[in-house]
Coordinates of C-alpha atoms and ligand atoms in Angstrom, one line a residue:
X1 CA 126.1 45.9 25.3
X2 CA 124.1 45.9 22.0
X3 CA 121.9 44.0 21.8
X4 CA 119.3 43.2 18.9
X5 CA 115.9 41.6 19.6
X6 CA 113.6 39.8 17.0
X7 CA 110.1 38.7 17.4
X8 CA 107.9 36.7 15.1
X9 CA 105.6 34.4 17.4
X10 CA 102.5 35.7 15.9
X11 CA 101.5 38.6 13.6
X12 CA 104.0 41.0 14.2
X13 CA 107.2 41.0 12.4
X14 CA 109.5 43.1 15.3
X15 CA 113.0 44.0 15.6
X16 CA 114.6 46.5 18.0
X17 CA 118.0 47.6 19.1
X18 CA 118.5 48.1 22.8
X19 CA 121.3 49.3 24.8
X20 CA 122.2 46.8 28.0
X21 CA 118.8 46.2 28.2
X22 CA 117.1 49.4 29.0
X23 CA 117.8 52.3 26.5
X24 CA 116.0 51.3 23.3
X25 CA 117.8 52.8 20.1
X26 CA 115.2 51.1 17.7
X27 CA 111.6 49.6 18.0
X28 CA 110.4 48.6 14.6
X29 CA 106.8 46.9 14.9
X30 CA 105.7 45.7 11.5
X31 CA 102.0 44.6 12.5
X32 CA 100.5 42.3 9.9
X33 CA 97.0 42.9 11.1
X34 CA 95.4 44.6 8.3
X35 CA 95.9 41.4 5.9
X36 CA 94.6 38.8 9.1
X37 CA 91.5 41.6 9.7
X38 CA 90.3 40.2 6.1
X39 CA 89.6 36.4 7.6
X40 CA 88.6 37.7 11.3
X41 CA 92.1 36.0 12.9
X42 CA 95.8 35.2 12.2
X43 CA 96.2 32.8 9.3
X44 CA 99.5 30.8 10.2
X45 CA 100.6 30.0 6.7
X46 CA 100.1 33.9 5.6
X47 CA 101.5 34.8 8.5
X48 CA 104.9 33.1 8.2
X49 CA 105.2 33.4 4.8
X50 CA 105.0 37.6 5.4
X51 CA 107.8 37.4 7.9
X52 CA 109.8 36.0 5.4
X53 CA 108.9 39.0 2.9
X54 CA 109.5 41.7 5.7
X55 CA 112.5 40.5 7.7
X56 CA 114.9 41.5 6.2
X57 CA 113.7 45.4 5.4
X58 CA 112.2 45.8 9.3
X59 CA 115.9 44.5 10.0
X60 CA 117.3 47.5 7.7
X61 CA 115.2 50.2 9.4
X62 CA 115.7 49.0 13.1
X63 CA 119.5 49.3 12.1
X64 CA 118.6 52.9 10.3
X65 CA 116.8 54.5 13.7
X66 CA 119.2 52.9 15.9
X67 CA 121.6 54.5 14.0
X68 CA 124.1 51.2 13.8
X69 CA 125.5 48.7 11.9
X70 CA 125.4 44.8 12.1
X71 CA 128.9 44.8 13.2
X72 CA 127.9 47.0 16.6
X73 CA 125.5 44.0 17.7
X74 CA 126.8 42.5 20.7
X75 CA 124.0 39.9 21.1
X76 CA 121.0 38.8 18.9
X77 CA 117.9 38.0 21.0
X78 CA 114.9 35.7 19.8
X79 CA 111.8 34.5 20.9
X80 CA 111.7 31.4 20.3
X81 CA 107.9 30.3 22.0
X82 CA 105.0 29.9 22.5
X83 CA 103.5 31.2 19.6
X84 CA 102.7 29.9 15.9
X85 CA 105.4 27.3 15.1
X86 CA 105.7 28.7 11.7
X87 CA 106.6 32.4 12.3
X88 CA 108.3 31.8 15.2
X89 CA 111.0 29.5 13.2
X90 CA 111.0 32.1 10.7
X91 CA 112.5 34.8 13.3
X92 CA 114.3 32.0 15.0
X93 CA 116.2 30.6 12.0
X94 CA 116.8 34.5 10.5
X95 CA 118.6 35.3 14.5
X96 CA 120.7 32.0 14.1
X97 CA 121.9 32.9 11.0
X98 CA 123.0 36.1 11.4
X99 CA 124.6 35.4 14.9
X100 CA 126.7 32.8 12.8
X101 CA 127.5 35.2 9.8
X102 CA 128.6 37.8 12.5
X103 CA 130.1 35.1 14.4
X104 CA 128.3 36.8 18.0
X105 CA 126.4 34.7 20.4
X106 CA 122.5 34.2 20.2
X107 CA 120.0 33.2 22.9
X108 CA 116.4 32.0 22.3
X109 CA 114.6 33.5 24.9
X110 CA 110.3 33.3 26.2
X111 CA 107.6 35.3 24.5
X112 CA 105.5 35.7 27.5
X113 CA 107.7 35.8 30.2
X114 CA 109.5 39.0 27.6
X115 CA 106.1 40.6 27.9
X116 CA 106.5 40.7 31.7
X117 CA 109.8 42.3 31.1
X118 CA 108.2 45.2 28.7
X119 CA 106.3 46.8 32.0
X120 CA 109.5 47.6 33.1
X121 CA 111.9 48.7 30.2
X122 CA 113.3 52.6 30.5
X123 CA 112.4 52.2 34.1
X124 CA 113.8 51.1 37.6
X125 CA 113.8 47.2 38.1
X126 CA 110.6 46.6 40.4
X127 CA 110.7 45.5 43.9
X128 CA 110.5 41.6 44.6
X129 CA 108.6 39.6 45.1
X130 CA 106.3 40.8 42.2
X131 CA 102.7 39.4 41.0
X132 CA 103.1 39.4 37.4
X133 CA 99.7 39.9 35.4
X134 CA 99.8 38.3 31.6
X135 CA 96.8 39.6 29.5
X136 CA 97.2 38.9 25.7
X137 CA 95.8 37.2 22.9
X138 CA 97.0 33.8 23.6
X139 CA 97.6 34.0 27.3
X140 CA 95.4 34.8 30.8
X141 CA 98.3 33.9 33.8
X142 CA 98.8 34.9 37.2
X143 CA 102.7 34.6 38.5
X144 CA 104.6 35.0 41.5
X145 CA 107.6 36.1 41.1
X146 CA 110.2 36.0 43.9
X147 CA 113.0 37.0 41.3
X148 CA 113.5 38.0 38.1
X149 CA 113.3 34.0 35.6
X150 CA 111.8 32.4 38.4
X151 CA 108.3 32.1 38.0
X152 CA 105.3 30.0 40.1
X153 CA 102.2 29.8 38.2
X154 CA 98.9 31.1 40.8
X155 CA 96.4 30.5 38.0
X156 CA 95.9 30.3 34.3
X157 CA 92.9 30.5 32.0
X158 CA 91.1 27.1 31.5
X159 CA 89.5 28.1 28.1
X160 CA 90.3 31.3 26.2
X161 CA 92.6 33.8 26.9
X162 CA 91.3 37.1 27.8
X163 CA 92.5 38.9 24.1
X164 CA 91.0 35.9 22.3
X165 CA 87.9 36.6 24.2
X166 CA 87.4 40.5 22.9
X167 CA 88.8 39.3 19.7
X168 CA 85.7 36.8 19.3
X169 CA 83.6 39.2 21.1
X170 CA 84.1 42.2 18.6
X171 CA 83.7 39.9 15.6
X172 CA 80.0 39.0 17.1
X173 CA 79.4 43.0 17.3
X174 CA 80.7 43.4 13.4
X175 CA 83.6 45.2 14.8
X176 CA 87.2 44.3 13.1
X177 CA 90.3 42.2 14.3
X178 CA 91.9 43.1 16.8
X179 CA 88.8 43.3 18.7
X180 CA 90.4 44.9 21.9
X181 CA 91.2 48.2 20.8
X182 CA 87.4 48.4 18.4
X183 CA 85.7 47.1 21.8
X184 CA 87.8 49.2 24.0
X185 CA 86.5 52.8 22.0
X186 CA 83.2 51.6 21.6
X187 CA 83.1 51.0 25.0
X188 CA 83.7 54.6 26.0
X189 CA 80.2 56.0 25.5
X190 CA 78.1 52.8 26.8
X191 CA 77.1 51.6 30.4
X192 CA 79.2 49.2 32.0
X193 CA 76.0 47.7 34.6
X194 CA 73.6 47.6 31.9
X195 CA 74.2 43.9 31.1
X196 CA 75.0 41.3 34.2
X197 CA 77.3 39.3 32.8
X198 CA 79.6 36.9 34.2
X199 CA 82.8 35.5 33.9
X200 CA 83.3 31.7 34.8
X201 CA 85.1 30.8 38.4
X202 CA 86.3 27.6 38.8
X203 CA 85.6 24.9 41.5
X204 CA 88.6 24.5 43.8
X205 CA 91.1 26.8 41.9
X206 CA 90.5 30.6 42.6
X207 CA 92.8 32.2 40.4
X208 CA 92.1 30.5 37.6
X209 CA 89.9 32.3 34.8
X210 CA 87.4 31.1 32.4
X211 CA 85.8 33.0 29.6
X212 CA 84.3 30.8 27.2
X213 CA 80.9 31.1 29.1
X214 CA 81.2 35.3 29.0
X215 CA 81.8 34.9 25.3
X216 CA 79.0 32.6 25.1
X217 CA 76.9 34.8 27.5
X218 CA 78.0 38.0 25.1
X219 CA 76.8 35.9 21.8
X220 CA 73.2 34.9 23.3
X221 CA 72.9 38.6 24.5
X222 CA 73.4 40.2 20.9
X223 CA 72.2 37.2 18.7
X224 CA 69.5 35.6 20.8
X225 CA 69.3 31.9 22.8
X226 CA 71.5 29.0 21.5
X227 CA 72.2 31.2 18.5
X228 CA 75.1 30.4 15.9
X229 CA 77.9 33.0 15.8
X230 CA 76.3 33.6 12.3
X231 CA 73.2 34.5 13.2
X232 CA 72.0 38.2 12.6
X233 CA 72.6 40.8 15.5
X234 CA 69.3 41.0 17.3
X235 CA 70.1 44.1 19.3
X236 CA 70.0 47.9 18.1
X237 CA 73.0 49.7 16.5
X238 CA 72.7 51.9 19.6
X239 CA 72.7 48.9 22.6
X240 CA 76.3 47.9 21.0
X241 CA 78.0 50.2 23.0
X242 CA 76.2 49.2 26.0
X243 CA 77.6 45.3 25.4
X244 CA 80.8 46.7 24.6
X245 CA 80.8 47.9 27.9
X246 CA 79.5 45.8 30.1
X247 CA 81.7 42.8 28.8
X248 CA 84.8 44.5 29.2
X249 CA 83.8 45.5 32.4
X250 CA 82.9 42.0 33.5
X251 CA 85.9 40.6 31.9
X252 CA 88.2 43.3 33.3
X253 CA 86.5 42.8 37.4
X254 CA 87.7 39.1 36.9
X255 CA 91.1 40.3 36.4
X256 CA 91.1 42.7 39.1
X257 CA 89.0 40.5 41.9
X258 CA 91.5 37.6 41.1
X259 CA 94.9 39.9 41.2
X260 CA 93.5 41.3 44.7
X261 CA 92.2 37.5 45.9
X262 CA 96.2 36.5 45.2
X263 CA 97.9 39.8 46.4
X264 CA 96.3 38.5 49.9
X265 CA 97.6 34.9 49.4
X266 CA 100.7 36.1 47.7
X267 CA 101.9 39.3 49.3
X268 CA 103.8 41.0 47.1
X269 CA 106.0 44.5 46.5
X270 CA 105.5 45.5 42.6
X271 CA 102.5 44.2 40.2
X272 CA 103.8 44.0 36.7
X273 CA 101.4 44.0 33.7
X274 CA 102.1 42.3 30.3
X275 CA 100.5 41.6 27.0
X276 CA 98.6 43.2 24.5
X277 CA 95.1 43.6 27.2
X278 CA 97.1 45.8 29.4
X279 CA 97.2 48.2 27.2
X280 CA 93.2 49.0 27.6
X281 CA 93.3 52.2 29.5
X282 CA 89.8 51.6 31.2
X283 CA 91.7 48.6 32.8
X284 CA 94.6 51.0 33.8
X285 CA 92.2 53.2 35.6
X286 CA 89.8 50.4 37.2
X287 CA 93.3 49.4 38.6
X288 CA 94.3 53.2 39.3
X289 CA 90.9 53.8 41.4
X290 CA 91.7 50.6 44.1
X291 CA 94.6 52.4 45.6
X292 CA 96.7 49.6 45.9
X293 CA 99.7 50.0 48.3
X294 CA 102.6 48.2 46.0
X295 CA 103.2 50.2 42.7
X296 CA 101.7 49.2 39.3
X297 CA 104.3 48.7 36.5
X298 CA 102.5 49.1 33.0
X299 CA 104.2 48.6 29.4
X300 CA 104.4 52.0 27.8
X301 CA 101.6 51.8 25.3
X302 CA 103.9 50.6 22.2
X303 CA 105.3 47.9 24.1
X304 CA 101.9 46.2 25.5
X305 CA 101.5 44.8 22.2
X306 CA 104.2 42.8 20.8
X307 CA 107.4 44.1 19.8
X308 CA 110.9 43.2 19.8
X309 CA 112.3 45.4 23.0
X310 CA 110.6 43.3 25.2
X311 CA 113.1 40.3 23.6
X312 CA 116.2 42.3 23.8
X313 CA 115.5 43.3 27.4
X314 CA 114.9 40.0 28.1
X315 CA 117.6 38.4 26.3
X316 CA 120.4 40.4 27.9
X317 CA 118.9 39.9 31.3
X318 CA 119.7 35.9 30.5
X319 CA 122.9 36.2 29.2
X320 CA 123.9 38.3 32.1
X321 CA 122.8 35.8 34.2
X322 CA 124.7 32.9 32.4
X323 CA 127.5 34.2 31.0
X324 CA 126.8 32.7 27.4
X325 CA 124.5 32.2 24.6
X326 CA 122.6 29.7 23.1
X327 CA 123.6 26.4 21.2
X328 CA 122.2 26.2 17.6
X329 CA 120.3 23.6 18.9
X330 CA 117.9 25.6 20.2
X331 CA 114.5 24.4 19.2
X332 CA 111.2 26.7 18.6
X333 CA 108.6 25.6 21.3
X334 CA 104.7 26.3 20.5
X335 CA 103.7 26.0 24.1
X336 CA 104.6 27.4 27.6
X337 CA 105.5 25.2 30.3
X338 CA 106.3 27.9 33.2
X339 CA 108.0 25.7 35.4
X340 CA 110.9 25.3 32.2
X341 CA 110.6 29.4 31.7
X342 CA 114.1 30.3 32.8
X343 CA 116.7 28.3 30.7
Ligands
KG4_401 O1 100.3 40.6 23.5 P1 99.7 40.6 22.1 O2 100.1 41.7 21.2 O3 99.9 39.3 21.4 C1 99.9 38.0 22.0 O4 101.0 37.7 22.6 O5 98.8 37.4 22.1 O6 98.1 40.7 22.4 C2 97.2 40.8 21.4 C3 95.8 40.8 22.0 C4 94.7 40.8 21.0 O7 93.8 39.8 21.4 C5 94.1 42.2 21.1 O8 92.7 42.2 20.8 C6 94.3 42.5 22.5 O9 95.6 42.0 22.7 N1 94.3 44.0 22.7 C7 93.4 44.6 23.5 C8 93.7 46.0 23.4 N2 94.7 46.2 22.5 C9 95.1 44.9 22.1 N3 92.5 44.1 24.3 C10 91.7 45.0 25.0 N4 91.9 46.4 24.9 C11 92.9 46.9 24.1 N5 93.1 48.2 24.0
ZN402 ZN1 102.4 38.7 22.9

């Protein structure tokens, strides 16, 4: 089965052709970044107005390296939430349309829960139950997982996500958007312990994250006390590497101390990463060096970040499990209610 997958909940205009959910033919990522780096973040409006200018030739070249034609498309695959309301109906309403012109079914199908899927695309399916790990720019989650589009939330950020977090983070430091991967180099030649900061806990809920007061904590450390995100740098060009590194190690600790805390409640065969923050290799290998006993499924590099595999794979895992499509109906859905995940 064909199937081709088409993603647009944020800044990336993505479409991919993937074979029965596992061999990927095509993964075209078209990352608006470079025109968001400009204003620090994602602009909504420019961003949905550019999927409208790319769709159609990102289309044309998935189809080119997968080396097929509309016609060979068993299945059209959407994501059709959480994400910016805009984009997402801009992939949503392009996927309805040409499901109807090609007259083959079309299923609208969960950005996050997709990027869950991406650890373990090209691979074997992992052992159940798994503790799924979601680290992106919109999303910090902890799930259990005792099969595949069944989903208990463990704990969820109460503030920012994680990928906000670096993305703020890096703009204090003068680095550009996306701040993971400028934070995650500059990182490399500073000291992680040089700086104690700390990432929030929560009162009563263990697996639950906060990071507003590390960002804060970051922004007093390089800008001074109760200083506006404005304010000049007050730290030498030299100690940014240092902050670079001990942030992402604090933030990255959280992460780990909380996945082992719930591994213990939660026991578990397979941990699955997803989202753009698993891609960090320093996280990898702080992960690596624990010698947990239930394997570690990462997302091949490419498909941390968003990308329109993750959608396919996804998409043909539902319609396996139902036996049919999606109505037109199908509404775009900004945000993610777990418990309503699986259709
Ligand atoms: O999953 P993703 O592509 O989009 C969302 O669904 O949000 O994640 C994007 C986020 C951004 O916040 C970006 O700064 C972060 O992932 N990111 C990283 C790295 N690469 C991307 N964070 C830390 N280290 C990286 N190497
Ligand atoms: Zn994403």
């Amino acid at each position: 089965m064909i199937v081709l997958g088409i993603e647009t909940t944020c800044d990336e205009t993505a479409i991919a052709v993937v074979q029965d959910g596992c061999k990927i033919l095509s993964n075209v990522v078209y990352s608006q970044s470079k025109l968001h780096a400009e204003y620090g973040g994602v602009v909504p409006e420019l961003a949905s107005r550019n999927h409208i200018n790319l769709i159609s030739s990102v289309l044309q070249q998935a189809l080119i390296e997968a080396k097929c034609t509309l016609n060979q498309i068993d299945l059209i695959a959407v994501a059709k939430g959480p994400g910016l309301l805009g984009s997402i109906l801009v992939g949503l309403n392009f996927a309805k349309g040409l499901a109807l012109g090609l007259n083959k079914p079309f299923i609208g199908v969960n950005h996050v829960e997709a990027h869950l899927f991406a650890s373990f695309i090209e691979k074997e399916t992992p052992p159940l139950p798994a503790l799924g790990v979601v680290i992106s720019g919109g999303h910090t989650a902890l799930l259990y997982i005792p099969e595949l589009g069944r989903y208990e939330l463990i704990g969820e950020t109460q503030d920012d996500a994680i990928g906000e977090t670096f993305d703020k983070v890096a703009s204090f430091l003068g680095l550009p958007y996306p701040g993971g991967p400028a934070i995650e180099a500059l990182a490399k030649g500073g000291n992680p312990h040089r700086f104690p900061l700390k990432a929030g806990k929560i009162k009563g809920k263990p697996f639950d994250f906060s990071f507003s007061g590390l960002k804060t904590g970051t922004l007093y450390l390089v800008k001074g006390q109760n200083a506006l995100k404005s304010a000049a740098l007050q730290i030498d060009e030299s100690d940014k590497k240092d902050v670079a590194a001990s942030f992402q190690y604090v933030a990255f600790k959280d992460i780990l101390d909380k996945t082992r805390l719930a591994l213990e409640k939660f026991p578990c065969k397979s941990l699955l990463f997803g989202g753009g923050v698993s891609s960090n290799m320093f996280l990898r290998e702080l992960f690596a060096l624990q010698k947990l006993t239930i394997p570690i499924y990462f997302p091949e590099k490419k498909l941390a970040l968003d990308n329109a595999s993750m959608i396919a794979a996804l998409g043909y895992f539902e319609y396996k499990r139902y036996e049919k499509g999606d109505s037109y109906e199908t509404d775009a859905f900004s945000r993610i209610d777990w418990a309503l995940s699986s259709r």
